[in-house]
Each structure stands twice: as structure tokens, then as C-alpha cells.
């Protein structure tokens, strides 16, 4: 692994540190400053010529700052003659803008893919994309990882009502992810059919499947304002679920999310460390699982040209 260097952006240094700890390496040396007008300034402080460089940076809030920082870092590595640059983007922001769902709107996920490619990145590693087909927005290789091995192992170890479990998709878009989770947990599947009136408004319409007298786990790629998960949890309780857990890979937790979660009928909300959890958001009901080892293992396999997909068999 000597030819492999791992650098961290400022979005999630704790995750980057845990990744290099798993790989028994140190983080690459880089300084980050700001010009007086707020522009980001980056300087790589070691030789990267001919190296296999991995840059870890989630495009989590502040999304535009973190994304711009990533683009600037990639440009610096390209101009410093790195042999290959891989952007490790555990949480890929702007992913929800992945199609024109009404006239005269952008497809920002595609724009971000174009920006990354134009900056000179050769490869992307990401996790639980909002829509897996975003991989196709890139004309470079994308390794799409899943947090499910980590999250399902947690629930299995916890032994949550394993003979009486139902996994629930909180909206139609999450069905595929929830189905894979249900298969791993050997549980039934239910779906909350949600209609949204505005970007931050949620209206739950229907429940497909049986949750009565069962323990339910809601599964989604992310929790942002909390509207989707909290409304779905309430529907499950109204329909007779005994207890409700939620497993969301990316804890964006913005807006009124924390207030909503505090009063929600949730036994536990499981998220991962793709996005750091701020101390003020760290409620007792929130459990953070680490995906650092999985990301570290993927980096190792990519560097050594071995299979990444076999991580998920
Ligand atoms: C939607 O399609 C996503 O999978 C999430 O369900 C949604 O974006 C979560 O957002 P919020 O927490 O604001 O409802």
C-alpha cells in the first residue's frame, strides 16, 4: 500500500482518520486555508507524483463549500501529477435532483458528476446513492457501496424481534433498498406510499402490507428534515406496529429534524458516519455505526485491483 496516499477534506475528518487507521496508514499532508474574501486555498504538502491518491470528502452540509473544496483538491492532485485520483464521497449530495420532475428545472446530480469529471478525477467511490442509476451520470468508474452489511449486522446482533419483524420502505423510492434489507433480515416487507406537496412537505397516504403486532424497521438512504421517517413511524404505530426502528445511511439531519425525532414514536434511529453527527444533534435515540472499515477495505481492493463487489456477497 506504499504507493497509495489518502487525503481528507474538511467535511468528515473523523471518518477519514478511522479509514486510515483501518489501513494502518497516516493521512496525507495537506493545508487548507481561506483567502480574505472566503475563497478556499489548498496546498498539498508531500510529493504525490505517480501515486494512487484517494481523497475522502462527503458533499454534506455545507454542501457547496464541501463540494468546492473537493473539486479544488482534485485539481491540485491532477496538477501535481498524481497517477490516479479517486474521490471517496461517502455521502453524495445533490443526488435527489436526479431528473426533471417538472419543466425548467436542472438535473444537478448530473451537473455535479460533470464537474467532478472535469476537475480530473479518475474514479469515484460512494455509498447508498439516492438513486443507483446516478452511477451512469459518470463516464468514469463508480464503485457504489452499500451500508447494509453494517446496518443489518447491527440489527441481527441486537436480535430485534427476529421472528416477528417487518422491514418498511418509507416511500416508493426506497423499496429496492428496503427489499434487500428485508432479504438479509429474513423479514417481510411493507411500503408506506407517500405523496409530497412541496420540497419539505410530507403527506403519508397509504400503507401496503401488514405491520400489526410486529417490530418494524424503516429503511431509507437518508434522513434530512425527518419528515419522511417520522410520518412513516406514526403511520406504522397507528397501524399496530409494536415498536419502530429506523435505519438511514446518511444522517443529514437539517431543519427541524431533531425536534421531530425527539417527539417521534421511534425506538432507535440508526445512521452511519458518512456525515459527522454534531454534538447538538446527538440524541440518545440516535445510534451511529461506522462504515470506515468498509470504505478502507474498498480503497485497499481498488488500489490492489481486486474485487470490490465481493465485499457484498
Ligand atoms: C426521498 O426520496 C429520500 O429517500 C428520503 O426519504 C427523503 O429525502 C428524506 O427527506 P426528509 O427527511 O426531509 O423527509
GROMACS .gro file of C-alpha atoms and ligand atoms in nm:
model
  327
    1UNK     CA    1   0.000   0.000   0.000
    2UNK     CA    2   0.306   0.232  -0.010
    3UNK     CA    3   0.206   0.388  -0.340
    4UNK     CA    4  -0.143   0.465  -0.207
    5UNK     CA    5  -0.199   0.801  -0.038
    6UNK     CA    6  -0.518   0.904   0.141
    7UNK     CA    7  -0.611   1.265   0.196
    8UNK     CA    8  -0.906   1.412   0.381
    9UNK     CA    9  -1.123   1.710   0.302
   10UNK     CA   10  -1.270   1.901   0.594
   11UNK     CA   11  -1.625   1.753   0.573
   12UNK     CA   12  -1.555   1.450   0.790
   13UNK     CA   13  -1.202   1.419   0.927
   14UNK     CA   14  -1.312   1.167   1.193
   15UNK     CA   15  -1.424   0.921   0.923
   16UNK     CA   16  -1.102   0.977   0.722
   17UNK     CA   17  -0.895   0.916   1.035
   18UNK     CA   18  -1.079   0.589   1.101
   19UNK     CA   19  -1.029   0.481   0.739
   20UNK     CA   20  -0.650   0.530   0.757
   21UNK     CA   21  -0.644   0.364   1.099
   22UNK     CA   22  -0.804   0.055   0.943
   23UNK     CA   23  -0.544   0.064   0.664
   24UNK     CA   24  -0.261   0.123   0.916
   25UNK     CA   25  -0.158   0.438   0.733
   26UNK     CA   26  -0.136   0.811   0.805
   27UNK     CA   27  -0.341   1.078   0.636
   28UNK     CA   28  -0.161   1.262   0.357
   29UNK     CA   29  -0.030   1.608   0.443
   30UNK     CA   30  -0.227   1.898   0.306
   31UNK     CA   31  -0.301   2.250   0.425
   32UNK     CA   32  -0.632   2.425   0.383
   33UNK     CA   33  -0.683   2.796   0.427
   34UNK     CA   34  -0.908   3.075   0.318
   35UNK     CA   35  -0.830   3.391   0.133
   36UNK     CA   36  -0.973   3.702   0.294
   37UNK     CA   37  -1.268   3.701   0.052
   38UNK     CA   38  -1.364   3.347   0.162
   39UNK     CA   39  -1.213   3.156  -0.132
   40UNK     CA   40  -1.067   2.816  -0.042
   41UNK     CA   41  -0.692   2.767  -0.071
   42UNK     CA   42  -0.537   2.418  -0.076
   43UNK     CA   43  -0.171   2.312  -0.075
   44UNK     CA   44  -0.053   1.950  -0.089
   45UNK     CA   45   0.245   1.917   0.140
   46UNK     CA   46   0.404   1.598   0.014
   47UNK     CA   47   0.506   1.452  -0.318
   48UNK     CA   48   0.216   1.279  -0.499
   49UNK     CA   49   0.378   1.235  -0.841
   50UNK     CA   50   0.293   0.888  -0.975
   51UNK     CA   51   0.087   0.799  -0.664
   52UNK     CA   52  -0.256   0.639  -0.633
   53UNK     CA   53  -0.442   0.916  -0.449
   54UNK     CA   54  -0.773   0.879  -0.262
   55UNK     CA   55  -0.949   1.197  -0.143
   56UNK     CA   56  -1.219   1.146   0.121
   57UNK     CA   57  -1.488   1.413   0.121
   58UNK     CA   58  -1.865   1.389   0.164
   59UNK     CA   59  -2.066   1.660  -0.010
   60UNK     CA   60  -2.271   1.701   0.307
   61UNK     CA   61  -2.380   2.037   0.455
   62UNK     CA   62  -2.237   2.292   0.398
   63UNK     CA   63  -2.283   2.121   0.061
   64UNK     CA   64  -2.145   2.387  -0.171
   65UNK     CA   65  -1.839   2.452   0.047
   66UNK     CA   66  -1.755   2.083   0.073
   67UNK     CA   67  -1.814   2.017  -0.295
   68UNK     CA   68  -1.598   2.312  -0.400
   69UNK     CA   69  -1.325   2.204  -0.162
   70UNK     CA   70  -1.330   1.857  -0.319
   71UNK     CA   71  -1.306   1.999  -0.672
   72UNK     CA   72  -1.014   2.222  -0.573
   73UNK     CA   73  -0.833   1.930  -0.404
   74UNK     CA   74  -0.873   1.714  -0.715
   75UNK     CA   75  -0.736   1.994  -0.933
   76UNK     CA   76  -0.434   2.024  -0.704
   77UNK     CA   77  -0.363   1.647  -0.724
   78UNK     CA   78  -0.402   1.645  -1.101
   79UNK     CA   79  -0.159   1.935  -1.142
   80UNK     CA   80   0.082   1.764  -0.901
   81UNK     CA   81   0.092   1.461  -1.140
   82UNK     CA   82  -0.085   1.200  -0.925
   83UNK     CA   83  -0.110   0.880  -1.130
   84UNK     CA   84  -0.474   0.818  -1.041
   85UNK     CA   85  -0.719   1.022  -0.832
   86UNK     CA   86  -1.020   0.858  -0.665
   87UNK     CA   87  -1.283   1.074  -0.497
   88UNK     CA   88  -1.422   0.888  -0.196
   89UNK     CA   89  -1.761   1.057  -0.147
   90UNK     CA   90  -1.935   0.861   0.131
   91UNK     CA   91  -2.241   1.089   0.106
   92UNK     CA   92  -2.307   1.224  -0.242
   93UNK     CA   93  -2.506   1.548  -0.205
   94UNK     CA   94  -2.739   1.689  -0.473
   95UNK     CA   95  -2.835   1.328  -0.554
   96UNK     CA   96  -3.205   1.398  -0.506
   97UNK     CA   97  -3.201   1.632  -0.806
   98UNK     CA   98  -3.152   1.344  -1.047
   99UNK     CA   99  -3.426   1.407  -1.306
  100UNK     CA  100  -3.653   1.676  -1.446
  101UNK     CA  101  -3.966   1.612  -1.239
  102UNK     CA  102  -4.121   1.934  -1.368
  103UNK     CA  103  -4.040   2.173  -1.654
  104UNK     CA  104  -3.744   2.413  -1.646
  105UNK     CA  105  -3.551   2.256  -1.355
  106UNK     CA  106  -3.186   2.141  -1.357
  107UNK     CA  107  -3.053   1.788  -1.314
  108UNK     CA  108  -2.799   1.894  -1.056
  109UNK     CA  109  -2.675   1.541  -0.980
  110UNK     CA  110  -2.558   1.519  -1.341
  111UNK     CA  111  -2.401   1.866  -1.321
  112UNK     CA  112  -2.204   1.757  -1.012
  113UNK     CA  113  -2.090   1.441  -1.194
  114UNK     CA  114  -1.973   1.659  -1.485
  115UNK     CA  115  -1.791   1.898  -1.251
  116UNK     CA  116  -1.609   1.611  -1.079
  117UNK     CA  117  -1.506   1.457  -1.409
  118UNK     CA  118  -1.391   1.795  -1.545
  119UNK     CA  119  -1.181   1.852  -1.232
  120UNK     CA  120  -0.974   1.548  -1.329
  121UNK     CA  121  -1.094   1.269  -1.102
  122UNK     CA  122  -1.041   0.919  -1.244
  123UNK     CA  123  -1.274   0.719  -1.026
  124UNK     CA  124  -1.544   0.763  -0.759
  125UNK     CA  125  -1.633   0.557  -0.453
  126UNK     CA  126  -1.964   0.639  -0.293
  127UNK     CA  127  -2.225   0.478  -0.071
  128UNK     CA  128  -2.603   0.429  -0.087
  129UNK     CA  129  -2.671   0.680  -0.362
  130UNK     CA  130  -3.022   0.821  -0.353
  131UNK     CA  131  -3.074   0.656  -0.694
  132UNK     CA  132  -2.825   0.387  -0.805
  133UNK     CA  133  -2.855   0.499  -1.167
  134UNK     CA  134  -2.660   0.816  -1.077
  135UNK     CA  135  -2.356   0.594  -1.141
  136UNK     CA  136  -2.442   0.630  -1.509
  137UNK     CA  137  -2.409   1.009  -1.486
  138UNK     CA  138  -2.032   0.948  -1.478
  139UNK     CA  139  -1.824   0.824  -1.772
  140UNK     CA  140  -1.557   0.709  -1.526
  141UNK     CA  141  -1.578   0.404  -1.297
  142UNK     CA  142  -1.802   0.441  -0.991
  143UNK     CA  143  -1.786   0.192  -0.706
  144UNK     CA  144  -2.124   0.206  -0.534
  145UNK     CA  145  -2.100   0.061  -0.183
  146UNK     CA  146  -2.386  -0.031   0.050
  147UNK     CA  147  -2.408   0.025   0.424
  148UNK     CA  148  -2.644  -0.274   0.456
  149UNK     CA  149  -2.380  -0.528   0.569
  150UNK     CA  150  -2.302  -0.294   0.863
  151UNK     CA  151  -2.661  -0.198   0.949
  152UNK     CA  152  -2.816  -0.544   0.911
  153UNK     CA  153  -2.535  -0.695   1.121
  154UNK     CA  154  -2.620  -0.443   1.394
  155UNK     CA  155  -2.989  -0.534   1.399
  156UNK     CA  156  -2.910  -0.906   1.380
  157UNK     CA  157  -2.671  -0.880   1.674
  158UNK     CA  158  -2.926  -0.681   1.867
  159UNK     CA  159  -3.177  -0.960   1.797
  160UNK     CA  160  -3.470  -0.726   1.737
  161UNK     CA  161  -3.777  -0.948   1.743
  162UNK     CA  162  -3.628  -1.160   1.466
  163UNK     CA  163  -3.929  -1.389   1.425
  164UNK     CA  164  -4.176  -1.104   1.408
  165UNK     CA  165  -4.001  -0.843   1.200
  166UNK     CA  166  -4.118  -0.630   0.909
  167UNK     CA  167  -3.889  -0.404   0.708
  168UNK     CA  168  -4.067  -0.096   0.577
  169UNK     CA  169  -3.987   0.134   0.286
  170UNK     CA  170  -4.099   0.483   0.397
  171UNK     CA  171  -4.170   0.577   0.035
  172UNK     CA  172  -4.187   0.409  -0.302
  173UNK     CA  173  -3.835   0.527  -0.395
  174UNK     CA  174  -3.686   0.326  -0.106
  175UNK     CA  175  -3.849  -0.007  -0.195
  176UNK     CA  176  -3.543  -0.161  -0.361
  177UNK     CA  177  -3.318  -0.074  -0.067
  178UNK     CA  178  -3.575  -0.195   0.187
  179UNK     CA  179  -3.632  -0.519  -0.006
  180UNK     CA  180  -3.259  -0.602   0.002
  181UNK     CA  181  -3.254  -0.521   0.376
  182UNK     CA  182  -3.561  -0.741   0.436
  183UNK     CA  183  -3.400  -1.029   0.247
  184UNK     CA  184  -3.089  -1.007   0.466
  185UNK     CA  185  -3.301  -0.990   0.780
  186UNK     CA  186  -3.535  -1.268   0.654
  187UNK     CA  187  -3.825  -1.035   0.726
  188UNK     CA  188  -4.146  -0.932   0.550
  189UNK     CA  189  -4.167  -0.610   0.353
  190UNK     CA  190  -4.419  -0.327   0.378
  191UNK     CA  191  -4.437   0.007   0.196
  192UNK     CA  192  -4.559   0.349   0.302
  193UNK     CA  193  -4.699   0.524  -0.004
  194UNK     CA  194  -4.608   0.890   0.042
  195UNK     CA  195  -4.719   1.191  -0.157
  196UNK     CA  196  -4.516   1.510  -0.124
  197UNK     CA  197  -4.678   1.852  -0.180
  198UNK     CA  198  -4.363   2.065  -0.163
  199UNK     CA  199  -3.988   2.003  -0.119
  200UNK     CA  200  -4.015   1.994   0.263
  201UNK     CA  201  -4.380   1.890   0.299
  202UNK     CA  202  -4.476   1.529   0.352
  203UNK     CA  203  -4.815   1.367   0.333
  204UNK     CA  204  -4.848   0.997   0.401
  205UNK     CA  205  -5.126   0.836   0.207
  206UNK     CA  206  -5.133   0.461   0.238
  207UNK     CA  207  -4.968   0.156   0.397
  208UNK     CA  208  -4.914  -0.151   0.181
  209UNK     CA  209  -4.850  -0.463   0.389
  210UNK     CA  210  -4.912  -0.579   0.744
  211UNK     CA  211  -4.729  -0.436   1.045
  212UNK     CA  212  -4.980  -0.522   1.320
  213UNK     CA  213  -4.815  -0.669   1.634
  214UNK     CA  214  -4.476  -0.661   1.458
  215UNK     CA  215  -4.147  -0.485   1.513
  216UNK     CA  216  -4.081  -0.256   1.217
  217UNK     CA  217  -3.753  -0.123   1.074
  218UNK     CA  218  -3.791   0.170   0.836
  219UNK     CA  219  -3.510   0.172   0.580
  220UNK     CA  220  -3.407   0.474   0.373
  221UNK     CA  221  -3.095   0.614   0.210
  222UNK     CA  222  -3.106   0.934   0.415
  223UNK     CA  223  -3.287   1.132   0.678
  224UNK     CA  224  -3.288   1.503   0.608
  225UNK     CA  225  -3.566   1.710   0.769
  226UNK     CA  226  -3.700   1.391   0.927
  227UNK     CA  227  -4.045   1.437   0.770
  228UNK     CA  228  -4.044   1.109   0.577
  229UNK     CA  229  -3.927   0.884   0.861
  230UNK     CA  230  -4.130   1.050   1.137
  231UNK     CA  231  -4.456   1.048   0.937
  232UNK     CA  232  -4.394   0.686   0.838
  233UNK     CA  233  -4.322   0.587   1.200
  234UNK     CA  234  -4.652   0.744   1.307
  235UNK     CA  235  -4.839   0.553   1.035
  236UNK     CA  236  -4.679   0.226   1.148
  237UNK     CA  237  -4.777   0.287   1.510
  238UNK     CA  238  -5.134   0.377   1.408
  239UNK     CA  239  -5.147   0.051   1.214
  240UNK     CA  240  -5.048  -0.154   1.516
  241UNK     CA  241  -4.668  -0.190   1.498
  242UNK     CA  242  -4.531  -0.282   1.843
  243UNK     CA  243  -4.211  -0.083   1.805
  244UNK     CA  244  -4.049   0.111   1.524
  245UNK     CA  245  -3.679   0.143   1.441
  246UNK     CA  246  -3.529   0.337   1.151
  247UNK     CA  247  -3.210   0.275   0.958
  248UNK     CA  248  -3.095   0.561   0.732
  249UNK     CA  249  -2.742   0.554   0.593
  250UNK     CA  250  -2.689   0.930   0.574
  251UNK     CA  251  -2.789   1.144   0.872
  252UNK     CA  252  -2.822   1.485   0.705
  253UNK     CA  253  -3.045   1.598   0.995
  254UNK     CA  254  -3.125   1.954   0.892
  255UNK     CA  255  -3.417   2.192   0.952
  256UNK     CA  256  -3.642   2.072   1.235
  257UNK     CA  257  -3.520   1.713   1.216
  258UNK     CA  258  -3.401   1.690   1.575
  259UNK     CA  259  -3.723   1.833   1.722
  260UNK     CA  260  -3.928   1.593   1.507
  261UNK     CA  261  -3.716   1.291   1.603
  262UNK     CA  262  -3.743   1.380   1.974
  263UNK     CA  263  -4.121   1.352   1.964
  264UNK     CA  264  -4.140   1.063   1.715
  265UNK     CA  265  -4.252   0.710   1.810
  266UNK     CA  266  -3.905   0.576   1.726
  267UNK     CA  267  -3.727   0.326   1.947
  268UNK     CA  268  -3.397   0.392   1.772
  269UNK     CA  269  -3.268   0.576   1.467
  270UNK     CA  270  -2.959   0.413   1.321
  271UNK     CA  271  -2.739   0.622   1.093
  272UNK     CA  272  -2.377   0.584   0.978
  273UNK     CA  273  -2.076   0.811   0.999
  274UNK     CA  274  -2.081   0.913   0.629
  275UNK     CA  275  -2.178   1.254   0.773
  276UNK     CA  276  -2.048   1.362   1.116
  277UNK     CA  277  -2.314   1.391   1.385
  278UNK     CA  278  -2.281   1.726   1.561
  279UNK     CA  279  -2.288   1.721   1.944
  280UNK     CA  280  -2.616   1.917   1.950
  281UNK     CA  281  -2.781   1.654   1.726
  282UNK     CA  282  -2.651   1.363   1.931
  283UNK     CA  283  -2.976   1.238   2.087
  284UNK     CA  284  -2.985   0.917   2.296
  285UNK     CA  285  -3.225   0.768   2.039
  286UNK     CA  286  -2.963   0.804   1.761
  287UNK     CA  287  -2.709   0.527   1.712
  288UNK     CA  288  -2.414   0.588   1.477
  289UNK     CA  289  -2.248   0.292   1.306
  290UNK     CA  290  -1.914   0.327   1.134
  291UNK     CA  291  -1.859   0.247   0.767
  292UNK     CA  292  -1.488   0.336   0.791
  293UNK     CA  293  -1.373  -0.027   0.766
  294UNK     CA  294  -1.587  -0.090   0.463
  295UNK     CA  295  -1.456   0.223   0.289
  296UNK     CA  296  -1.100   0.134   0.391
  297UNK     CA  297  -1.139  -0.217   0.255
  298UNK     CA  298  -1.282  -0.081  -0.073
  299UNK     CA  299  -0.985   0.158  -0.106
  300UNK     CA  300  -0.744  -0.129  -0.045
  301UNK     CA  301  -0.913  -0.353  -0.301
  302UNK     CA  302  -0.923  -0.079  -0.564
  303UNK     CA  303  -0.556   0.000  -0.507
  304UNK     CA  304  -0.464  -0.369  -0.531
  305UNK     CA  305  -0.701  -0.425  -0.829
  306UNK     CA  306  -0.906  -0.688  -0.651
  307UNK     CA  307  -1.284  -0.731  -0.640
  308UNK     CA  308  -1.498  -0.474  -0.460
  309UNK     CA  309  -1.832  -0.640  -0.534
  310UNK     CA  310  -1.725  -0.950  -0.339
  311UNK     CA  311  -1.747  -0.730  -0.026
  312UNK     CA  312  -2.126  -0.759  -0.061
  313UNK     CA  313  -2.173  -1.130  -0.131
  314LIG     C1  314  -3.660   1.054  -0.066
  314LIG     O1  315  -3.691   1.010  -0.172
  314LIG     C2  316  -3.545   1.007   0.018
  314LIG     O2  317  -3.517   0.871   0.003
  314LIG     C3  318  -3.571   1.039   0.160
  314LIG     O3  319  -3.685   0.966   0.201
  314LIG     C4  320  -3.601   1.184   0.181
  314LIG     O4  321  -3.521   1.263   0.101
  314LIG     C5  322  -3.580   1.218   0.327
  314LIG     O5  323  -3.601   1.355   0.343
  314LIG     P1  324  -3.675   1.412   0.472
  314LIG     O6  325  -3.605   1.353   0.591
  314LIG     O7  326  -3.656   1.560   0.458
  314LIG     O8  327  -3.818   1.372   0.462
   0.00000   0.00000   0.00000
